[in-house]
Coordinates of C-alpha atoms in Angstrom, one line a residue:
M1 CA 120.7 132.8 112.4
P2 CA 119.6 136.3 113.5
N3 CA 120.0 137.2 117.2
I4 CA 117.3 139.2 119.0
T5 CA 118.3 141.5 121.8
N6 CA 116.8 143.9 124.4
P7 CA 114.0 145.0 124.3
H8 CA 112.7 142.8 121.5
K9 CA 112.9 139.3 123.0
L10 CA 109.3 139.2 124.2
E11 CA 107.9 140.7 121.0
A12 CA 109.8 138.2 118.8
L13 CA 107.4 135.5 120.0
G14 CA 104.8 136.8 117.6
L15 CA 107.1 136.7 114.6
V16 CA 107.8 133.0 114.5
R17 CA 105.7 130.0 113.3
R18 CA 107.2 127.6 115.9
L19 CA 109.0 127.8 119.2
S20 CA 111.6 125.6 120.8
P21 CA 110.6 124.0 124.1
A22 CA 112.8 126.5 126.1
A23 CA 111.5 129.6 124.2
R24 CA 107.9 128.4 124.8
A25 CA 108.5 127.9 128.5
I26 CA 110.5 131.1 129.0
G27 CA 108.2 133.3 126.8
A28 CA 111.1 135.0 125.1
V29 CA 113.0 134.5 121.9
N30 CA 116.6 135.5 121.4
T31 CA 117.6 133.5 118.3
L32 CA 115.7 132.9 115.0
A33 CA 116.4 130.0 112.6
R34 CA 114.8 129.4 109.2
L35 CA 113.6 125.9 108.5
E36 CA 111.6 124.9 105.5
G37 CA 110.6 128.5 104.8
A38 CA 109.4 129.2 108.4
W39 CA 111.1 131.1 111.2
I40 CA 111.6 129.1 114.4
G41 CA 112.2 130.9 117.7
H42 CA 114.8 129.7 120.2
N43 CA 116.0 130.8 123.5
T44 CA 119.7 130.2 124.2
D45 CA 120.0 132.7 127.1
A46 CA 119.0 130.1 129.7
A47 CA 121.6 127.5 128.7
G48 CA 124.2 130.2 128.2
F49 CA 123.5 131.7 131.6
L50 CA 123.9 128.4 133.5
E51 CA 127.1 127.6 131.5
S52 CA 128.6 131.0 132.4
L53 CA 128.0 130.3 136.1
R54 CA 129.4 126.8 135.8
T55 CA 132.6 128.0 134.1
A56 CA 133.1 131.2 136.2
P57 CA 136.5 131.5 137.8
V58 CA 134.8 130.5 141.0
P59 CA 131.9 128.2 139.8
V60 CA 128.5 129.1 141.1
R61 CA 126.3 126.4 142.4
V62 CA 122.6 127.1 141.7
K63 CA 121.0 124.1 143.2
G64 CA 119.6 125.0 146.6
A65 CA 120.6 128.7 146.3
R66 CA 118.5 131.8 147.1
I67 CA 118.7 134.1 144.1
L68 CA 117.7 137.7 143.6
V69 CA 117.1 138.7 139.9
L70 CA 117.0 142.4 139.1
G71 CA 114.8 143.1 136.1
A72 CA 111.9 141.2 134.4
G73 CA 112.5 141.3 130.7
G74 CA 113.6 138.6 128.3
A75 CA 117.0 138.0 129.8
A76 CA 115.6 137.9 133.3
R77 CA 112.9 135.4 132.3
A78 CA 115.6 133.1 130.9
A79 CA 117.6 133.5 134.1
V80 CA 114.6 132.8 136.4
W81 CA 113.6 129.7 134.3
A82 CA 117.2 128.4 134.2
G83 CA 117.6 128.9 137.9
A84 CA 114.4 127.0 138.7
Q85 CA 115.4 124.2 136.3
A86 CA 118.8 124.0 138.0
G87 CA 117.1 123.6 141.4
A88 CA 117.3 127.0 143.1
R89 CA 115.5 127.0 146.4
R90 CA 114.1 130.6 146.1
I91 CA 114.1 133.1 143.3
V92 CA 113.0 136.7 143.9
V93 CA 112.4 139.0 141.0
L94 CA 112.5 142.8 141.6
A95 CA 111.5 145.1 138.8
R96 CA 110.2 148.6 138.1
R97 CA 106.9 147.1 136.9
R98 CA 105.2 144.8 139.5
V99 CA 103.0 143.0 137.0
Q100 CA 106.1 142.1 134.8
A101 CA 108.0 141.0 137.9
R102 CA 105.2 138.8 139.0
Q103 CA 104.9 137.2 135.6
C104 CA 108.7 136.6 135.5
A105 CA 108.8 135.1 139.0
A106 CA 106.0 132.7 138.0
L107 CA 108.5 131.0 135.7
A108 CA 110.1 129.7 138.9
G109 CA 106.9 128.0 140.1
R110 CA 106.7 127.6 143.9
A111 CA 110.3 129.0 144.3
G112 CA 109.4 132.3 142.7
L113 CA 108.5 135.6 144.5
S114 CA 108.3 139.1 143.1
G115 CA 108.3 142.7 144.3
D116 CA 109.2 146.2 143.1
L117 CA 112.7 147.7 143.2
V118 CA 111.8 150.4 145.8
G119 CA 110.2 147.9 148.2
G120 CA 113.1 145.4 147.8
A121 CA 115.8 147.9 148.8
R122 CA 116.5 146.1 152.1
L123 CA 116.5 142.6 150.6
W124 CA 119.9 142.5 148.9
R125 CA 121.8 141.4 152.1
A126 CA 119.8 138.2 152.5
W127 CA 120.5 136.7 149.1
A128 CA 123.4 134.4 148.1
R129 CA 123.3 135.4 144.5
I130 CA 122.3 138.6 142.7
W131 CA 121.6 138.2 139.0
W132 CA 121.6 141.6 137.2
S133 CA 119.4 141.5 134.1
T134 CA 118.3 145.1 133.7
P135 CA 120.1 147.6 131.3
L136 CA 119.9 150.3 134.0
P137 CA 123.1 150.9 136.1
G138 CA 122.6 150.6 139.8
G139 CA 122.5 154.3 140.5
A140 CA 119.7 154.8 137.9
L141 CA 117.5 152.5 139.9
G142 CA 117.1 155.3 142.4
G143 CA 117.0 155.8 146.1
A144 CA 118.2 153.3 148.6
F145 CA 118.2 150.3 146.2
G146 CA 120.7 151.8 143.8
A147 CA 122.9 152.9 146.7
C148 CA 122.8 149.4 148.3
L149 CA 123.9 147.9 145.0
A150 CA 126.6 150.4 144.6
R151 CA 128.0 149.7 148.1
R152 CA 127.7 145.9 147.5
A153 CA 129.6 146.2 144.2
K154 CA 132.5 148.2 145.8
K155 CA 133.1 145.5 148.4
G156 CA 134.8 143.0 146.0
P157 CA 135.4 141.8 142.5
R158 CA 133.0 138.9 142.7
P159 CA 129.7 140.0 141.0
W160 CA 128.4 136.5 141.0
T161 CA 128.0 136.3 144.8

């Protein structure tokens, strides 16, 4: 089964004849399977993401959590959808492109909010969980936001809190 990675997860939707329920809901494909001569698109990111939180050295409880997701591409879409399915209380998506952030946050339904990275620079302190889903390092995000993340990262070895 071929694996699709950044930045092709959204574009892969148009290459398949059928979608799994998760891929359809998330709007991104990361795995292709061939069945009866046709490609079927799946999304295993969401399940894998929740499993990684469940099996972390200090397991992360998603139900009732306030979550900040950085980025709005295919991996972020899966993380937002998975968080909403697992019962997160609030999921905020910050991304460089506001429209894409808004579309990604909509996957969380009423729990979802969105904004841009520059405007969200002061928000990081209020969130219980920060989910990094952008290929850019914190410093590349620019200004106060990148600096906030860099300071936060230096405070301890627990990136899941």
